[in-house]
CSV table of C-alpha atoms in Angstrom, one decimal:
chain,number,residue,atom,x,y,z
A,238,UNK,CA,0.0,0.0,0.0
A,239,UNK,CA,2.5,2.8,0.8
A,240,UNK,CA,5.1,2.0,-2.3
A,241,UNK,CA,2.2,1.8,-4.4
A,242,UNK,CA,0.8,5.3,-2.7
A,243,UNK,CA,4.4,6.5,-2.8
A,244,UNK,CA,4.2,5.8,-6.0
A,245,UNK,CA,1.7,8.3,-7.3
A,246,UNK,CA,0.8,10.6,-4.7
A,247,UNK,CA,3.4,13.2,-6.8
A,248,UNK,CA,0.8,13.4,-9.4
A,249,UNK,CA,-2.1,13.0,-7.9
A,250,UNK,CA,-4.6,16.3,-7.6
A,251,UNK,CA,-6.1,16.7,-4.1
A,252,UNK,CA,-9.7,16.5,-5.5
A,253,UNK,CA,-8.2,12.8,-6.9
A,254,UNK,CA,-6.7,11.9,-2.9
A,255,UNK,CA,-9.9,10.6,-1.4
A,256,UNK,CA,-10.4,7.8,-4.5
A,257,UNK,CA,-6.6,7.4,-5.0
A,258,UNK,CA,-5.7,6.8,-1.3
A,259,UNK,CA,-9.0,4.5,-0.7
A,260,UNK,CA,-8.5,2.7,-3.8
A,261,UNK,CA,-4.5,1.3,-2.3
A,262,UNK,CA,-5.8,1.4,1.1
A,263,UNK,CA,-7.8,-1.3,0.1
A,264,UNK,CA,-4.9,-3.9,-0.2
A,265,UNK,CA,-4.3,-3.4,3.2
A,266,UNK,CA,-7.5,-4.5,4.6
A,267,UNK,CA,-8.9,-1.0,5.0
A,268,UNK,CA,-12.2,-0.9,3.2
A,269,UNK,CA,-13.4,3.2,3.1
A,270,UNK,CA,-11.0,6.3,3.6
A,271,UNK,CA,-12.6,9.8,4.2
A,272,UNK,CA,-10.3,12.4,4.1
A,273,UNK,CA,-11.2,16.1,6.2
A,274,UNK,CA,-9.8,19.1,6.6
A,275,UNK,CA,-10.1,21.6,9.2
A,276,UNK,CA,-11.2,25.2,8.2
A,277,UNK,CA,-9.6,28.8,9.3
A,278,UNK,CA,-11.0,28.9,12.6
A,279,UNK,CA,-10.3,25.5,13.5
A,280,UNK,CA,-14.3,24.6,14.7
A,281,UNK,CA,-14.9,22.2,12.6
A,282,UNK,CA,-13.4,19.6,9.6
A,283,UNK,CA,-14.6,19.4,6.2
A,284,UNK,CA,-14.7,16.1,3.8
A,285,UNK,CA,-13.3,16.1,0.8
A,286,UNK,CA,-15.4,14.0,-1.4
A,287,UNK,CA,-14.4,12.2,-4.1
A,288,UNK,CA,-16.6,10.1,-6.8
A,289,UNK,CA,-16.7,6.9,-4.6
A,290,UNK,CA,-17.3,8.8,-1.8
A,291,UNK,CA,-20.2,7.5,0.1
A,292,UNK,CA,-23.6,9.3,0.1
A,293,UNK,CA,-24.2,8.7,3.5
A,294,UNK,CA,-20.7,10.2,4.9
A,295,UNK,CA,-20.9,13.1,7.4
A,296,UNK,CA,-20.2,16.2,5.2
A,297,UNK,CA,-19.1,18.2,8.2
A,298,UNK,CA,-17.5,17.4,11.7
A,299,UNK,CA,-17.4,19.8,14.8
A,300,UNK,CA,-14.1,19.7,16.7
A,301,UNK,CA,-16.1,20.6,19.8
A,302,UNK,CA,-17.9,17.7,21.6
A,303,UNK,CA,-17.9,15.5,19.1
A,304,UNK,CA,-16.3,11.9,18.9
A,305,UNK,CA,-14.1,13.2,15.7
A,306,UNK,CA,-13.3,16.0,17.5
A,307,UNK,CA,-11.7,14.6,20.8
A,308,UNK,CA,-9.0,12.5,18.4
A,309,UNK,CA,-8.4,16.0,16.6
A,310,UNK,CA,-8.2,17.4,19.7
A,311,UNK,CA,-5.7,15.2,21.7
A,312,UNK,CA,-4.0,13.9,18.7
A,313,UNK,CA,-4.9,10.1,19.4
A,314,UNK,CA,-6.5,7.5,17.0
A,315,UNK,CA,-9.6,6.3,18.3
A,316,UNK,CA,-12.0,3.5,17.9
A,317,UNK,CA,-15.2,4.6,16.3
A,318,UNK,CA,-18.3,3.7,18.4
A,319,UNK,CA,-19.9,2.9,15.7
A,320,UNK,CA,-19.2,-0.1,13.1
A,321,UNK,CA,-18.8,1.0,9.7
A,322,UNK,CA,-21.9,-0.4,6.9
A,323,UNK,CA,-20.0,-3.4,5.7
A,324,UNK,CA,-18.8,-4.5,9.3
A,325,UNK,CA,-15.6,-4.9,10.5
A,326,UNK,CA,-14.0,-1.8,13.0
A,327,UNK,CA,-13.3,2.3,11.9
A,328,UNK,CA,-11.2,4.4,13.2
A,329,UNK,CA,-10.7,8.3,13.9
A,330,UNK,CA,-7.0,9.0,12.2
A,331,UNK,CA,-5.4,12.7,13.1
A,332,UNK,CA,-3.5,13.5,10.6
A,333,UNK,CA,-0.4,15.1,11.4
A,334,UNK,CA,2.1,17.0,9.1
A,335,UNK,CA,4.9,17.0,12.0
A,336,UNK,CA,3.1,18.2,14.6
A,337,UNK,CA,1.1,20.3,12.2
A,338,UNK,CA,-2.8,19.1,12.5
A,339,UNK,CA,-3.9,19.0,8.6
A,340,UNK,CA,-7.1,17.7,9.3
A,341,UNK,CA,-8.8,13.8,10.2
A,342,UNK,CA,-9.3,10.6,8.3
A,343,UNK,CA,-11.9,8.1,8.8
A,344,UNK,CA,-10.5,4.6,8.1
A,345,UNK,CA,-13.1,1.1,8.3
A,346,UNK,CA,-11.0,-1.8,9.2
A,347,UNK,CA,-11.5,-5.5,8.0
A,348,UNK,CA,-9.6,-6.1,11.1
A,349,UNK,CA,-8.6,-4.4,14.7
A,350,UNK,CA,-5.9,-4.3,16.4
A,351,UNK,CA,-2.5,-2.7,17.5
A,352,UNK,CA,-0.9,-3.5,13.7
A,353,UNK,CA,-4.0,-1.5,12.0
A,354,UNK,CA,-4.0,1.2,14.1
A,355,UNK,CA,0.0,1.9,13.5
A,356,UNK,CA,-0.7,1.1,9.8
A,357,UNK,CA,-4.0,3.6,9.9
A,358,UNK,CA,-1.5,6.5,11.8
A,359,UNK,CA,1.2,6.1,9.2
A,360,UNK,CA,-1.3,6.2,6.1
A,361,UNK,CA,-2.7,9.3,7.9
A,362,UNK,CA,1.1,10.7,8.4
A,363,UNK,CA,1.3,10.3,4.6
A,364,UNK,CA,-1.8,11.8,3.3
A,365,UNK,CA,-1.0,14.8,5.6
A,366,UNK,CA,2.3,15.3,3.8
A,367,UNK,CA,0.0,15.1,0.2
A,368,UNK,CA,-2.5,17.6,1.3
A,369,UNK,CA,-0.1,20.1,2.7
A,370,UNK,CA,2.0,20.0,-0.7
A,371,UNK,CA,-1.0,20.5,-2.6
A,372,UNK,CA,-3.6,22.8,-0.7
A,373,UNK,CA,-1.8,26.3,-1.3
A,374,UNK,CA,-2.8,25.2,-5.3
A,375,UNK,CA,-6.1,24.4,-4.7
A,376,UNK,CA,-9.2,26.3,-4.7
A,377,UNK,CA,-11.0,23.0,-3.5
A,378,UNK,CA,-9.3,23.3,-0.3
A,379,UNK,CA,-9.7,26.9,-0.3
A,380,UNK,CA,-13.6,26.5,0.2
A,381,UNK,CA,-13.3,23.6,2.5
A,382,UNK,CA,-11.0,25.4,4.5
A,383,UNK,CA,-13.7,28.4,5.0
A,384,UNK,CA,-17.0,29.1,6.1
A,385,UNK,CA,-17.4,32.6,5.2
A,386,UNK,CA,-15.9,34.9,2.3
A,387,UNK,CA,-12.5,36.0,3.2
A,388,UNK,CA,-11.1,39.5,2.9
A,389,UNK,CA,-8.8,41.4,0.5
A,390,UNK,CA,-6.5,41.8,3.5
A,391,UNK,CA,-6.7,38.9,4.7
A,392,UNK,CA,-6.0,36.6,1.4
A,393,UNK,CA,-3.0,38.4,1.0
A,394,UNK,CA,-1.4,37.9,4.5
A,395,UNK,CA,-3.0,34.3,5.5
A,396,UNK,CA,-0.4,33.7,2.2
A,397,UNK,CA,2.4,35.7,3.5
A,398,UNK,CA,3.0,34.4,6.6
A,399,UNK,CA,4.4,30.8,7.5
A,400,UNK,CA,1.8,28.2,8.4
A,401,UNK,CA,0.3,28.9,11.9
A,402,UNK,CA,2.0,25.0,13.3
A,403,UNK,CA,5.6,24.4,13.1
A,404,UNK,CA,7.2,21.8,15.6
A,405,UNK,CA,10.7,19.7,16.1
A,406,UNK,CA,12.4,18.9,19.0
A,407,UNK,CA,12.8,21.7,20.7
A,408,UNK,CA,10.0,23.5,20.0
A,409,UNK,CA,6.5,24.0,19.2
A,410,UNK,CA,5.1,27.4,17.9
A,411,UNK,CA,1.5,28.0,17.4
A,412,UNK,CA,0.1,31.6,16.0
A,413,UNK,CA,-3.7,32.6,15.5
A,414,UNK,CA,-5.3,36.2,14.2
A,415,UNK,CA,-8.8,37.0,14.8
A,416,UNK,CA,-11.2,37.6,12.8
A,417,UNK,CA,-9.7,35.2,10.4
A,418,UNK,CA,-11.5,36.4,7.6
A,419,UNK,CA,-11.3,39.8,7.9
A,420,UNK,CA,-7.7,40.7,9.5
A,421,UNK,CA,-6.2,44.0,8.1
A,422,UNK,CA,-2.9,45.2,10.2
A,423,UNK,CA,-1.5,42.5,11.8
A,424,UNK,CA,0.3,39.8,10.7
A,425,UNK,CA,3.4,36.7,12.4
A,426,UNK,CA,6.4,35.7,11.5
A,427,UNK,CA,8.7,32.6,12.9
A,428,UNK,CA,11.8,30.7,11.3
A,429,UNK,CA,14.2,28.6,12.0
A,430,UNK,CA,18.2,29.0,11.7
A,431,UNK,CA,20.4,26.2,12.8
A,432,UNK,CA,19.7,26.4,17.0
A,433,UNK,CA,17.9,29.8,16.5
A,434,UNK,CA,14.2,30.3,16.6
A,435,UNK,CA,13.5,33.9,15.3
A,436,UNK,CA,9.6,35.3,16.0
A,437,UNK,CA,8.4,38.1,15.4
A,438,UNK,CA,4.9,40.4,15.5
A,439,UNK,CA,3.2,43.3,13.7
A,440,UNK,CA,0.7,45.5,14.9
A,441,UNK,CA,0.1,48.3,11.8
A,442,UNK,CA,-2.1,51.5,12.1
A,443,UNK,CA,-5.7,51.0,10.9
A,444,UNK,CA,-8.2,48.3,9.5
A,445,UNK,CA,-8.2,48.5,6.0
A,446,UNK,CA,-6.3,47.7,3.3
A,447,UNK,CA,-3.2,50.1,3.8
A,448,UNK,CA,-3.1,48.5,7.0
A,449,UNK,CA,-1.9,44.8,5.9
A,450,UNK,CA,0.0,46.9,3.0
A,451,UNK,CA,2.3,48.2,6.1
A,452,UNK,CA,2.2,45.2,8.1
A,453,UNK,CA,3.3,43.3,5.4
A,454,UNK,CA,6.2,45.9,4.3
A,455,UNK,CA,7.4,45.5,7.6
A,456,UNK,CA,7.5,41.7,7.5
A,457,UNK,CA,9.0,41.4,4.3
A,458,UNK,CA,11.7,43.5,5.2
A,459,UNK,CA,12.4,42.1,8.6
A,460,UNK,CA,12.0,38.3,6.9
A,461,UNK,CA,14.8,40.2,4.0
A,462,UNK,CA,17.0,41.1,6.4
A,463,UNK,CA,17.4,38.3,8.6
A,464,UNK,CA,18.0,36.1,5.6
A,465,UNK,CA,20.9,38.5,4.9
A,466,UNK,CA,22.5,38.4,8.9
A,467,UNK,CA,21.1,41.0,10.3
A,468,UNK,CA,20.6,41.4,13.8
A,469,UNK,CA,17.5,41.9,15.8
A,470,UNK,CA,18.9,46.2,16.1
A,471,UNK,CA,19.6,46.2,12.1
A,472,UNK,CA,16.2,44.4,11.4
A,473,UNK,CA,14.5,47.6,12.9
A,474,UNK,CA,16.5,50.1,10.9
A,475,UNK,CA,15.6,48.4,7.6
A,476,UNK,CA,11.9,48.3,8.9
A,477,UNK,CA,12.2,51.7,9.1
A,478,UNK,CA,13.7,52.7,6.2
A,479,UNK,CA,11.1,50.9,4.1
A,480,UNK,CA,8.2,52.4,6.1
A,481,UNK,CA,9.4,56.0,5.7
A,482,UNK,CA,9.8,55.4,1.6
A,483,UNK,CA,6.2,53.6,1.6
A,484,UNK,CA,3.9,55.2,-1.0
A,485,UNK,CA,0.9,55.5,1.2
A,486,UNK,CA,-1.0,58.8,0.8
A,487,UNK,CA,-1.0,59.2,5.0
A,488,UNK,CA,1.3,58.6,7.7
A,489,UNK,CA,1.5,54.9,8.3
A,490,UNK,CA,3.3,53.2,10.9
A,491,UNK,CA,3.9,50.0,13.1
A,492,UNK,CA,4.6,48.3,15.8
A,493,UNK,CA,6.8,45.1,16.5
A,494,UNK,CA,8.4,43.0,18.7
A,495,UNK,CA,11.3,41.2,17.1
A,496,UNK,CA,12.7,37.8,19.2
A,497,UNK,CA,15.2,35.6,18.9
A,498,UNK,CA,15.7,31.6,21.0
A,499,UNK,CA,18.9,30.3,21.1
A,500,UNK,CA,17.2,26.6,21.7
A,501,UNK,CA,20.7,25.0,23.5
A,502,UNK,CA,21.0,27.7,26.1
A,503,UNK,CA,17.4,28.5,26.4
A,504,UNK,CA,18.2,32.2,26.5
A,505,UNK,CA,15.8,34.7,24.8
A,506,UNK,CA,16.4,37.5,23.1
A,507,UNK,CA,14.4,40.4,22.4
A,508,UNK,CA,13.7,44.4,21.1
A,509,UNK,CA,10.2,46.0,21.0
A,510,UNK,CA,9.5,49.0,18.7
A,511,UNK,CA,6.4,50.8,20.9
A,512,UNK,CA,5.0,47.2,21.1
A,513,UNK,CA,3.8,45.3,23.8
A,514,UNK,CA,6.2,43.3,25.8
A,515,UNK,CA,6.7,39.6,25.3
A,516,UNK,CA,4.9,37.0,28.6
A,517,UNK,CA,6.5,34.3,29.7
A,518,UNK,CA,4.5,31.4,30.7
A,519,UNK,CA,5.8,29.2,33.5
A,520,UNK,CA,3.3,26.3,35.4
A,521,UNK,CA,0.4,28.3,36.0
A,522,UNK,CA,2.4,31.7,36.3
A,523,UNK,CA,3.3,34.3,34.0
A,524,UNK,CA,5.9,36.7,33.8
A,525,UNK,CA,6.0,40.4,31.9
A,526,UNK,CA,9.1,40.3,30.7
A,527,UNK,CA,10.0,44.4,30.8
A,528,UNK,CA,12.7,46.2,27.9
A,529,UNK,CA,12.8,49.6,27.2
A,530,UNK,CA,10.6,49.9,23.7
A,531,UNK,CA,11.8,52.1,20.4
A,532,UNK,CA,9.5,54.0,19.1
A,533,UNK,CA,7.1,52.4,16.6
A,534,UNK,CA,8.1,51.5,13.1
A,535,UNK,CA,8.1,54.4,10.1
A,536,UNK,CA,7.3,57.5,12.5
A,537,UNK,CA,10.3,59.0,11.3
A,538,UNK,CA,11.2,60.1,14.9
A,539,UNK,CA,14.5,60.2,14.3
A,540,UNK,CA,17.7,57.3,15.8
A,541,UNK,CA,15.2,54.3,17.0
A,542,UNK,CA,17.4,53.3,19.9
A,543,UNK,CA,16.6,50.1,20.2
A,544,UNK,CA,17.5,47.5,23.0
A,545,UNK,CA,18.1,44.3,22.8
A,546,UNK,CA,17.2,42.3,26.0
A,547,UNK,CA,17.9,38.8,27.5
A,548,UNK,CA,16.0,36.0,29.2
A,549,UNK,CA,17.1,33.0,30.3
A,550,UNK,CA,14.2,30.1,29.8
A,551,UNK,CA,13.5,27.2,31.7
A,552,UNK,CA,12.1,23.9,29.7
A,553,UNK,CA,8.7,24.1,29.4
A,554,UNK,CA,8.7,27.8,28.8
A,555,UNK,CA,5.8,28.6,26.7
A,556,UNK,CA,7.0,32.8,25.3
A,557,UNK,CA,3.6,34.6,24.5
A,558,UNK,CA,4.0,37.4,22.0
A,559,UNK,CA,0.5,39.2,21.2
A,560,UNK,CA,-1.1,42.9,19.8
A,561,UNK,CA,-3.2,44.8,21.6
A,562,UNK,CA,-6.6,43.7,20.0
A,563,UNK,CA,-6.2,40.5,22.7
A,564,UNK,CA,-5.4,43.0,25.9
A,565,UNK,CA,-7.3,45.9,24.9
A,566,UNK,CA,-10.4,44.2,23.2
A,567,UNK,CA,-13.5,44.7,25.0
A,568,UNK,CA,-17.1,43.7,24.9
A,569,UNK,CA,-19.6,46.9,23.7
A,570,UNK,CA,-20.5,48.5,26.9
A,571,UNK,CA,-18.2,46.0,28.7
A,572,UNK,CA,-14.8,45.4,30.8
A,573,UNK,CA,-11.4,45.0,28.6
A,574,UNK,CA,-10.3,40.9,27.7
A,575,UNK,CA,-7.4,42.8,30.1
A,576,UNK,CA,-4.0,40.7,31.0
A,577,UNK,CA,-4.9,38.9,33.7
A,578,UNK,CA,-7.9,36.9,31.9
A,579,UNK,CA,-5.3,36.5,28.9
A,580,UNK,CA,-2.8,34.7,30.9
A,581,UNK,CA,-5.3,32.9,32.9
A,582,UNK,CA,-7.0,30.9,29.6
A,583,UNK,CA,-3.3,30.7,28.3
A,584,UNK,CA,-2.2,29.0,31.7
A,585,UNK,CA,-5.5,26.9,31.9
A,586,UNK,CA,-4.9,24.3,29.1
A,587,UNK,CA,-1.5,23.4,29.4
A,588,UNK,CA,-1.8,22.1,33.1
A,589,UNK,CA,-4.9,19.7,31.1
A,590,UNK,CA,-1.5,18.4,29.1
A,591,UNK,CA,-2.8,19.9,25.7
A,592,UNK,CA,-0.2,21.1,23.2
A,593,UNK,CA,0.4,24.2,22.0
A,594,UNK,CA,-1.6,24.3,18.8
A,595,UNK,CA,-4.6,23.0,21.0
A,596,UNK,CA,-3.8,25.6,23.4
A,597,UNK,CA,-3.6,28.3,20.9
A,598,UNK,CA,-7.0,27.3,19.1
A,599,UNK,CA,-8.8,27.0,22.8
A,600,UNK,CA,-7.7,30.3,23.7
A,601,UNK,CA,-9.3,31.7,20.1
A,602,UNK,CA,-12.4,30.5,20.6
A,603,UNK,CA,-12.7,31.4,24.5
A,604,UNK,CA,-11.9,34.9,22.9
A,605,UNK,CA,-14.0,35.0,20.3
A,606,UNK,CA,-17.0,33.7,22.7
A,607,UNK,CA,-16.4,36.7,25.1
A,608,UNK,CA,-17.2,39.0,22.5
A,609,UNK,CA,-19.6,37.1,21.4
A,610,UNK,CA,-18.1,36.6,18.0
A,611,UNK,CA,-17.3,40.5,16.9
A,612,UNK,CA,-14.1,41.9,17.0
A,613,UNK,CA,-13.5,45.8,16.7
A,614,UNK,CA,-9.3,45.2,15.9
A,615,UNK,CA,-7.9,42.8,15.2
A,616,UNK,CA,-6.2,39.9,17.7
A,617,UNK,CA,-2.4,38.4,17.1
A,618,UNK,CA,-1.1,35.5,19.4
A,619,UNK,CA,2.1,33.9,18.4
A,620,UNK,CA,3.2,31.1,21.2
A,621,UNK,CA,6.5,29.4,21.7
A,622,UNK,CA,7.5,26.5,23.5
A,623,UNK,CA,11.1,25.9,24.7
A,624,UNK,CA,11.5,21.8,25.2
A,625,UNK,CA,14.9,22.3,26.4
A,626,UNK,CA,17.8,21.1,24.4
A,627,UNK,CA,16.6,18.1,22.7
A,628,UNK,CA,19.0,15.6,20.7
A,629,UNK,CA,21.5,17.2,18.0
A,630,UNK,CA,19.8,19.1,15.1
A,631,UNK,CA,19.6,16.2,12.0
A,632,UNK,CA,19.2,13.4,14.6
């Protein structure tokens, strides 16, 4: 089943996975495969139907209190309660892309036990790698993957930044913005270099247009010159070179907080440019981490004078980097989401053992339900975990 999948999953078209994958999984015993996707906000999956698809398969999937949901959720296979039409057992498959949650696969079973549940997790592993290789070409996945039209502004930074999952050894980084479909001015950015982690986060004047225009001037010249050397004091100045020559017709600006990990000493570096200061996240605690800020990004205000401060981590560190639609979003007539109830969602989950990308999608939707769905700026959350050492890079 996998040479054969290996074979021709290069050339297959993601509308052509669910009938090519089902048609080899079949050799192996496993007699229906339903591929599903999760969309923007991460509440529910989405099938991917193919022309053998059955009639009767659920369409739609809610993460939230639903059997599907809890394997999405905690990253498990599970036993389906109920037996699949033509008997034998199903299961619930996450499938993972690293640690990167594409979606879900249902897989019926001629047989159960241990051997097709390891063989259902590594087909699951392998149609994850297909689908993230082939969704950024794909308006299929482009409607599954929404439930609502999407912005001008936000189709052009959902594509500039880096997907919202990366994970290895050492750590895990999970990022959400809110509204997902209409975000203007703010926008992520994270890489990896050797043992350095870089992240980053932009908080533009204004919610239009212009707005994700300067937001994403300022990441592309931050992401330029790291890739050249530059250091996290050098990364501002270009930032605010390219601001000041910006074509805008008004005076456009932004802020940022630019970070770097060194992941085999654990020590954190970091400079703010009028932006609010990083969190770290330790047990059930959280600590401010304070730095003298620049002034925001393309002010023209003359040198930026930027410091560059240190932290050393513990493992298990979780770094919270954030605008101020989370801190200073507040209900209409109501009290602000404020700091404390911030760090207090963000402090809940992991103590329940959920990872970071759980974490991270939790805290979304525990936002979003405070204001009851409607968001007056928009919301940035880019979280970090520091596993501590790990084994040597390429090992």
């Amino acid at each position: 089943m996998f040479a054969d999948l290996l074979r021709v999953l290069g050339t297959t078209a993601l509308d052509d996975l669910p009938d090519t994958v089902g048609e080899h999984a079949r050799t192996a015993g496993f007699t229906e495969v339903r591929i599903y996707v999760g969309d923007v906000e991460r509440r529910a999956l989405h099938l991917i139907t193919g022309t053998g698809t059955s009639p009767s398969a659920e369409r739609r999937l809610p993460i939230a209190d639903s059997e599907a949901g809890r394997a999405y959720q905690y990253g498990r296979v599970l036993r389906a309660a109920a037996a699949p039409p033509r008997g034998g057992t199903a299961y619930w498959v996450p499938m993972f892309n690293g640690q990167e949650r594409v979606g879900l696969m249902y897989v019926a079973s001629v047989r159960d036990g241990e051997s097709e549940r390891t063989y259902a997790s590594a087909l699951g592993s392998l149609v994850a790698l297909a689908v993230s290789t082939k969704r950024w070409h794909s308006d299929t996945y482009a409607r599954l993957n929404r439930t609502e039209p999407m912005n001008v502004a936000a189709e052009a930074q959902w594509h500039l930044m880096p997907p919202r999952t990366y994970t290895d050894s050492r750590v895990a980084v999970c990022a959400t913005l809110e509204p997902s479909y209409r975000i203007s001015g703010d926008a992520y950015d994270y890489a990896t270099d050797g043992s350095r982690v870089h992240l980053s986060i932009f908080d533009a004047m204004g919610h239009d247009t212009a707005a994700g225009q300067t937001a994403a001037l300022a990441l592309a010249a931050a992401r330029s010159a790291r890739r050249r050397g530059a250091g996290i004091v050098e990364m501002g100045e270009v930032m605010e070179e390219e601001l000041l020559a910006r074509q805008f017709e008004d005076v456009r600006y932004a802020t940022a907080l630019l970070a770097a990990l060194d992941t085999d000493s654990g020590v954190l570096e970091w400079a703010s440019f009028g932006h609010h200061p990083p969190l770290v996240l330790r047990a059930a605690g959280a600590t401010l981490l304070d730095c003298k800020p620049a002034h925001p990004l393309g002010t023209g205000l003359g040198d930026l004078g930027t410091t560059v401060c240190r932290e050393q981590l513990e493992p298990g560190d979780r770094i919270a980097l954030y605008t101020d639609g989370i801190t200073e979003a507040r209900r209409p007539h109501g009290q602000q989401f404020g700091l404390d109830r911030f760090v207090s969602v963000l402090t809940r989950y992991p103590a329940d053992g959920l990872s970071v990308s759980e974490t991270v999608r939790r805290f979304a939707h525990a936002f979003l339900d405070y204001h009851n769905g409607v968001l007056q700026d928009d919301a940035t959350v880019l979280l970090c975990e520091w596993r501590g050492p790990g084994p040597p890079l390429g090992t």
